[in-house]
Amino acid sequence: MIVVTGAAGFIGSHVVDLLVAEGEEVLAIDDLSSGRLANLADARSRGPGKVTFHRADITSSTVAELIQRHRPEAILHLAAQVDVRRSIADPLHDAMVNVIGTLNVVEAAVRSGVSRFVFTSSGGCIYGEPSGDRLPVTEDQVFSPEAMPESPYGVSKKVMLDYLRYYRAVQGLDYVALALSNVYGPRQEPASEVGLEGQVVAIFCRRMLAGRSCTIYGDGTQTRDFAYVEDVAAAFAAARHKGAGELVNIGTGREVSVNELHAQLAQRIDGAVEPHYAPARPGELQRSVLDISKAAEVLGWRPRVSLEEGLDRTVAWFAAHPG
Ligand SMILES: NC(=O)c1ccc[n+]([C@@H]2O[C@H](COP(=O)([O-])OP(=O)(O)OC[C@H]3O[C@@H](n4cnc5c(N)ncnc54)[C@H](O)[C@@H]3O)[C@@H](O)[C@H]2O)c1
């Protein structure tokens, strides 16, 4: 059995889909604070009895008890407070979920003899703003003095790397930390009209399909590394078996500007209108792209879905699932 926390979320639900397709039994844990049970409907119908869902908070003793009762082979930990802006407004809540909640799961893993823990870190946050000569960013740059997260969310996604090194050295818990780039694809729901910065594909899809103009903050030359969610799910599936004590970037290595992303989506959506530009949002990175060679070496993983194919599939999903 594999435990997946944050299983009803955007990425977590795709991880559950893939594990079930690979014949695994999954204990899915989520407090449904931003996830939705509907996201697990496919996995539950495809593998009756294969997915057990528990609504529980990762900071609670319930989660620790579930892990101790089921003694899974691996824990894939995706549950998190994911809103960078909220982490700035309420750093205590962010740390409560992302640090204390994660430690609660890690402690339960150690007590239960779980041998593998996969942590979800953030390639867009833990490295700070890398200068051009450090791009695409490699994992060892997490030790650079410039790797200063710009938000409490980024700090929480970085500090856990030190905790995990400690737990491996002293408690023998093997782990892999996946530093994800900007993930996009079906089931990504914008948190609000403005949405989270990382949800730009979902926000643009919803607005364009409704015939509304999209807002681009800054001049649109800022770049991101957009990874298709099924590729990212495959990295989690690989990490349940491979890699020991490693931080591994998961992205595409392709740098795409927000202007290019807008143009690519506009080509796919009839009636898309011109974007409008608003002042840049403070704290946003100008450039972000990950070096993904280590993922091939450590996990035998590489992305399979091109941006063009991923956007085709994503637009089709949003068109079939009006919000
Ligand atoms: N989407 C991205 O581009 C991206 C990039 C880097 C890292 N990540 C990380 O990937 C993971 C999944 O993110 P996502 O994009 O699927 O977002 P999401 O909001 O869809 O998923 C997070 C899930 O965690 C659950 N959750 C939140 N607090 C919880 C708690 N206290 N107890 C139990 N469950 C809780 C939510 O209900 C939700 O289902 C997160 O750890 C996030 O930080 C995402």
Coordinates of C-alpha atoms and ligand atoms in Angstrom, one line a residue:
M1 CA 0.0 0.0 0.0
I2 CA 1.1 3.6 -0.8
V3 CA -0.1 6.6 1.2
V4 CA -0.7 9.7 -0.9
T5 CA -1.4 13.0 1.1
G6 CA -3.1 15.8 -0.8
A7 CA -4.6 13.0 -2.9
A8 CA -7.8 15.0 -3.8
G9 CA -5.7 17.9 -5.1
F10 CA -4.7 18.7 -8.7
I11 CA -1.4 16.9 -8.8
G12 CA -2.2 14.3 -6.1
S13 CA -5.2 13.0 -7.9
H14 CA -3.2 12.3 -11.0
V15 CA -0.6 10.5 -8.9
V16 CA -3.4 8.3 -7.5
D17 CA -4.7 7.6 -11.0
L18 CA -1.2 6.4 -12.1
L19 CA -0.6 4.3 -9.0
V20 CA -4.0 2.5 -9.4
A21 CA -3.2 2.0 -13.1
E22 CA 0.1 0.3 -12.0
G23 CA -1.8 -2.0 -9.7
E24 CA -1.1 -0.3 -6.3
E25 CA -3.5 0.0 -3.4
V26 CA -3.7 3.6 -2.3
L27 CA -4.6 5.2 1.0
A28 CA -5.7 8.7 -0.1
I29 CA -5.6 11.4 2.6
D30 CA -6.8 15.0 2.2
D31 CA -8.6 17.5 4.3
L32 CA -10.4 18.8 1.2
S33 CA -9.4 22.4 2.0
S34 CA -8.5 23.0 -1.7
G35 CA -8.9 19.5 -3.1
R36 CA -12.1 17.9 -4.3
L37 CA -13.4 14.4 -3.9
A38 CA -14.5 14.5 -7.6
N39 CA -10.9 14.5 -8.6
L40 CA -10.6 10.9 -7.3
A41 CA -13.7 9.7 -9.1
D42 CA -11.8 8.2 -12.0
A43 CA -9.3 6.3 -9.9
R44 CA -12.1 5.0 -7.6
S45 CA -14.2 3.8 -10.5
R46 CA -11.2 2.2 -12.3
G47 CA -9.9 0.4 -9.3
P48 CA -12.8 -0.6 -7.0
G49 CA -11.4 -1.3 -3.5
K50 CA -8.0 0.0 -4.6
V51 CA -8.4 3.5 -3.3
T52 CA -9.5 4.2 0.3
F53 CA -10.1 7.9 1.1
H54 CA -9.8 9.5 4.5
R55 CA -10.7 13.1 5.1
A56 CA -8.0 14.1 7.6
D57 CA -5.7 17.0 8.4
I58 CA -2.0 16.3 8.2
T59 CA -1.4 18.2 11.4
S60 CA -3.8 15.8 13.3
S61 CA -3.1 12.6 15.3
T62 CA -5.6 10.9 12.9
V63 CA -3.1 11.0 10.1
A64 CA -0.4 9.6 12.3
E65 CA -2.7 6.8 13.5
L66 CA -3.7 5.9 9.9
I67 CA 0.0 5.6 8.9
Q68 CA 0.7 3.5 11.9
R69 CA -2.3 1.2 11.3
H70 CA -1.5 0.7 7.6
R71 CA 2.3 0.7 7.6
P72 CA 2.6 1.6 3.9
E73 CA 5.6 0.8 1.7
A74 CA 5.9 4.5 0.8
I75 CA 4.4 7.9 1.6
L76 CA 4.0 10.4 -1.3
H77 CA 3.5 13.7 0.5
L78 CA 1.8 16.3 -1.6
A79 CA -0.6 17.9 1.0
A80 CA 0.3 21.5 1.5
Q81 CA -0.8 25.1 2.0
V82 CA -0.1 26.0 -1.6
D83 CA -0.9 29.7 -1.8
V84 CA 2.3 31.9 -1.8
R85 CA 0.3 35.1 -1.0
R86 CA -1.5 33.5 1.9
S87 CA 1.9 32.4 3.3
I88 CA 2.9 36.0 3.3
A89 CA -0.3 37.1 4.9
D90 CA -0.3 34.3 7.5
P91 CA 3.1 32.7 7.8
L92 CA 2.0 30.8 11.0
H93 CA -0.7 28.9 9.2
D94 CA 1.7 28.1 6.3
A95 CA 4.3 26.8 8.7
M96 CA 1.7 24.9 10.7
V97 CA 0.6 22.9 7.6
N98 CA 3.9 22.8 5.5
V99 CA 6.4 22.3 8.3
I100 CA 4.6 21.0 11.4
G101 CA 2.1 19.0 9.3
T102 CA 4.9 17.5 7.2
L103 CA 6.9 16.6 10.4
N104 CA 3.8 15.0 11.8
V105 CA 3.7 12.7 8.7
V106 CA 7.5 12.1 8.8
E107 CA 7.4 11.2 12.5
A108 CA 4.6 8.8 11.9
A109 CA 6.6 7.3 9.0
V110 CA 9.6 6.7 11.2
R111 CA 7.6 5.2 14.0
S112 CA 5.8 2.9 11.6
G113 CA 9.0 1.7 9.8
V114 CA 8.0 3.2 6.5
S115 CA 11.0 3.0 4.3
R116 CA 10.4 5.7 1.7
F117 CA 9.1 9.2 1.9
V118 CA 8.6 11.4 -1.2
F119 CA 8.4 15.1 -0.5
T120 CA 7.0 17.8 -2.8
S121 CA 9.2 20.8 -3.0
S122 CA 9.1 23.8 -5.3
G123 CA 11.6 24.5 -8.0
G124 CA 10.2 27.9 -8.5
C125 CA 10.7 28.9 -4.9
I126 CA 13.6 27.2 -3.2
Y127 CA 16.3 28.6 -5.5
G128 CA 15.3 32.3 -5.1
E129 CA 15.9 34.4 -8.3
P130 CA 18.8 32.7 -10.1
S131 CA 20.9 35.0 -12.3
G132 CA 21.0 34.2 -16.0
D133 CA 24.3 32.3 -15.8
R134 CA 22.8 29.9 -13.2
L135 CA 19.9 28.9 -15.6
P136 CA 18.6 26.3 -16.1
V137 CA 18.9 25.8 -12.4
T138 CA 20.6 22.7 -11.0
E139 CA 19.8 21.0 -7.7
D140 CA 23.2 21.9 -6.1
Q141 CA 22.3 25.5 -6.3
V142 CA 20.0 25.0 -3.3
F143 CA 23.3 25.4 -1.3
S144 CA 24.2 28.7 -3.0
P145 CA 24.0 31.9 -0.8
E146 CA 21.6 33.4 -3.5
A147 CA 19.1 30.6 -2.9
M148 CA 16.9 32.7 -0.7
P149 CA 13.2 32.0 -0.9
E150 CA 11.0 35.1 -1.4
S151 CA 8.1 33.9 0.7
P152 CA 7.3 31.8 3.8
Y153 CA 5.9 29.2 1.4
G154 CA 9.3 28.9 -0.3
V155 CA 11.0 28.8 3.1
S156 CA 8.8 25.9 4.2
K157 CA 9.5 24.0 1.0
K158 CA 13.3 24.5 1.6
V159 CA 13.6 23.9 5.3
M160 CA 12.0 20.5 4.9
L161 CA 15.1 19.5 2.9
D162 CA 17.3 20.0 6.0
Y163 CA 14.8 18.0 8.1
L164 CA 14.7 15.2 5.6
R165 CA 18.6 15.0 5.5
Y166 CA 18.5 14.8 9.3
Y167 CA 15.8 12.1 9.3
R168 CA 17.8 10.0 6.8
A169 CA 21.1 10.3 8.6
V170 CA 19.8 9.8 12.1
Q171 CA 16.5 7.8 11.7
G172 CA 17.2 6.0 8.5
L173 CA 14.2 7.3 6.6
D174 CA 15.0 7.3 2.9
Y175 CA 13.5 10.1 0.9
V176 CA 13.4 11.8 -2.4
A177 CA 12.4 15.5 -2.6
L178 CA 10.9 16.5 -6.0
A179 CA 11.3 20.2 -6.8
L180 CA 8.5 20.8 -9.2
S181 CA 8.4 23.6 -11.8
N182 CA 5.0 25.1 -12.9
V183 CA 2.6 22.2 -13.2
Y184 CA -0.4 22.5 -15.5
G185 CA -3.1 20.3 -16.9
P186 CA -6.7 18.9 -16.3
R187 CA -8.3 19.4 -12.9
Q188 CA -6.2 22.5 -12.0
E189 CA -8.8 24.9 -10.7
P190 CA -8.0 28.6 -10.3
A191 CA -8.3 29.4 -6.6
S192 CA -10.1 32.7 -7.4
E193 CA -10.7 35.2 -10.2
V194 CA -7.0 36.3 -9.9
G195 CA -5.8 32.7 -9.0
L196 CA -2.4 31.7 -7.7
E197 CA 0.6 32.8 -9.7
G198 CA 1.4 29.1 -10.6
Q199 CA -2.1 28.6 -12.0
V200 CA -1.5 30.8 -15.1
V201 CA -2.5 28.1 -17.6
A202 CA -5.7 27.3 -15.8
I203 CA -6.6 31.0 -15.4
F204 CA -5.9 31.8 -19.0
C205 CA -7.9 28.7 -20.2
R206 CA -11.0 29.6 -18.1
R207 CA -10.9 33.3 -19.2
M208 CA -10.3 32.7 -22.9
L209 CA -13.0 30.0 -23.1
A210 CA -15.4 32.5 -21.6
G211 CA -14.4 35.1 -24.2
R212 CA -12.8 37.3 -21.6
S213 CA -9.4 39.1 -21.7
C214 CA -6.5 37.7 -19.7
T215 CA -4.4 39.9 -17.5
I216 CA -0.6 39.6 -17.9
Y217 CA 1.3 41.1 -15.0
G218 CA 4.5 43.0 -16.2
D219 CA 5.5 42.9 -19.8
G220 CA 4.9 39.2 -20.3
T221 CA 8.6 38.4 -20.9
Q222 CA 8.9 36.6 -17.6
T223 CA 9.5 32.9 -18.2
R224 CA 8.4 29.7 -16.6
D225 CA 9.1 26.0 -17.1
F226 CA 5.6 24.4 -17.7
A227 CA 5.4 20.7 -16.8
Y228 CA 2.4 18.6 -17.8
V229 CA 0.7 17.0 -14.8
E230 CA 0.7 13.4 -16.1
D231 CA 4.5 13.6 -16.5
V232 CA 4.8 15.0 -13.0
A233 CA 2.7 12.1 -11.7
A234 CA 5.1 9.7 -13.4
A235 CA 8.0 11.2 -11.5
F236 CA 6.2 10.5 -8.2
A237 CA 5.5 7.0 -9.3
A238 CA 9.2 6.5 -10.1
A239 CA 10.3 8.1 -6.8
R240 CA 8.4 5.5 -4.8
H241 CA 11.1 3.0 -5.9
K242 CA 14.2 5.0 -6.9
G243 CA 16.6 7.6 -5.5
A244 CA 18.0 7.9 -2.0
G245 CA 18.4 11.1 -0.1
E246 CA 18.1 13.2 -3.2
L247 CA 16.7 16.5 -4.3
V248 CA 15.5 16.1 -7.9
N249 CA 14.1 18.8 -10.3
I250 CA 11.0 17.9 -12.2
G251 CA 10.2 20.2 -15.1
T252 CA 11.0 20.3 -18.8
G253 CA 14.1 22.4 -19.2
R254 CA 12.2 24.6 -21.7
E255 CA 11.8 28.2 -20.9
V256 CA 8.5 29.7 -22.0
S257 CA 7.4 33.4 -21.6
V258 CA 4.0 34.3 -20.4
N259 CA 3.4 36.1 -23.8
E260 CA 4.3 32.9 -25.7
L261 CA 2.0 30.9 -23.4
H262 CA -0.9 33.3 -24.1
A263 CA -0.2 33.1 -27.8
Q264 CA -0.1 29.3 -27.8
L265 CA -3.5 29.1 -25.9
A266 CA -5.1 31.8 -28.1
Q267 CA -4.2 29.7 -31.2
R268 CA -6.3 26.8 -29.7
I269 CA -9.3 28.7 -28.4
D270 CA -11.7 30.3 -30.9
G271 CA -12.7 33.9 -30.0
A272 CA -9.7 34.5 -27.7
V273 CA -9.2 38.2 -27.3
E274 CA -6.0 40.3 -26.8
P275 CA -4.6 40.3 -23.2
H276 CA -4.3 43.4 -21.2
Y277 CA -1.2 44.3 -19.2
A278 CA -1.1 45.3 -15.5
P279 CA 1.9 46.3 -13.3
A280 CA 4.2 43.4 -12.4
R281 CA 3.4 41.8 -9.0
P282 CA 6.1 42.3 -6.5
G283 CA 8.2 39.2 -5.6
E284 CA 7.5 37.3 -8.9
L285 CA 10.5 35.7 -10.5
Q286 CA 11.6 37.1 -13.9
R287 CA 13.0 33.9 -15.2
S288 CA 12.6 30.3 -14.0
V289 CA 13.7 27.1 -15.7
L290 CA 15.0 23.8 -14.3
D291 CA 17.8 21.6 -15.3
I292 CA 16.2 18.1 -15.4
S293 CA 19.2 15.9 -16.2
K294 CA 19.4 14.6 -12.6
A295 CA 15.9 13.2 -12.9
A296 CA 16.9 11.0 -15.8
E297 CA 20.0 9.7 -13.8
V298 CA 18.3 9.2 -10.5
L299 CA 14.7 8.3 -11.4
G300 CA 15.0 7.2 -15.0
W301 CA 12.4 9.9 -15.7
R302 CA 12.0 12.4 -18.5
P303 CA 9.0 14.4 -19.6
R304 CA 7.0 12.7 -22.4
V305 CA 4.4 15.4 -23.3
S306 CA 5.5 18.5 -25.2
L307 CA 4.0 21.9 -24.3
E308 CA 2.0 21.8 -27.5
E309 CA 0.5 18.4 -26.8
G310 CA -0.1 19.3 -23.1
L311 CA -1.9 22.5 -24.0
D312 CA -4.1 20.6 -26.6
R313 CA -5.1 18.2 -23.9
T314 CA -5.6 20.9 -21.2
V315 CA -7.7 23.1 -23.4
A316 CA -9.9 20.1 -24.4
W317 CA -10.4 19.3 -20.7
F318 CA -11.3 22.9 -19.7
A319 CA -13.7 23.1 -22.7
A320 CA -15.4 19.8 -21.6
H321 CA -15.6 20.9 -17.9
P322 CA -16.9 24.5 -17.8
G323 CA -16.3 25.9 -14.3
Ligands
LIG1 N1 1.0 23.2 -8.9 C1 2.3 23.5 -9.0 O1 2.7 24.1 -10.0 C2 3.3 23.2 -7.9 C3 4.6 23.6 -8.1 C4 5.5 23.3 -7.1 C5 5.1 22.5 -6.0 N2 3.8 22.1 -5.9 C6 3.4 21.3 -4.7 O2 2.6 20.2 -5.2 C7 1.7 19.8 -4.1 C8 0.3 19.7 -4.7 O3 -0.1 21.0 -5.1 P1 -1.3 21.2 -6.1 O4 -0.9 22.1 -7.2 O5 -1.9 19.9 -6.6 O6 -2.3 22.0 -5.2 P2 -3.7 21.5 -4.6 O7 -4.2 22.6 -3.7 O8 -4.7 21.0 -5.7 O9 -3.3 20.2 -3.7 C9 -3.0 20.3 -2.3 C10 -3.9 19.3 -1.6 O10 -3.5 19.3 -0.2 C11 -4.7 19.3 0.6 N3 -4.4 19.9 1.9 C12 -4.0 21.2 2.2 N4 -3.8 21.3 3.5 C13 -4.0 20.1 4.0 C14 -4.0 19.6 5.4 N5 -3.7 20.4 6.4 N6 -4.3 18.3 5.6 C15 -4.6 17.4 4.5 N7 -4.6 17.9 3.3 C16 -4.4 19.2 3.0 C17 -5.7 20.1 -0.2 O11 -7.0 19.9 0.1 C18 -5.3 19.7 -1.7 O12 -6.1 18.6 -2.1 C19 1.9 20.8 -3.0 O13 2.8 20.3 -2.0 C20 2.5 22.0 -3.7 O14 3.2 22.9 -2.8 C21 2.9 22.4 -6.8

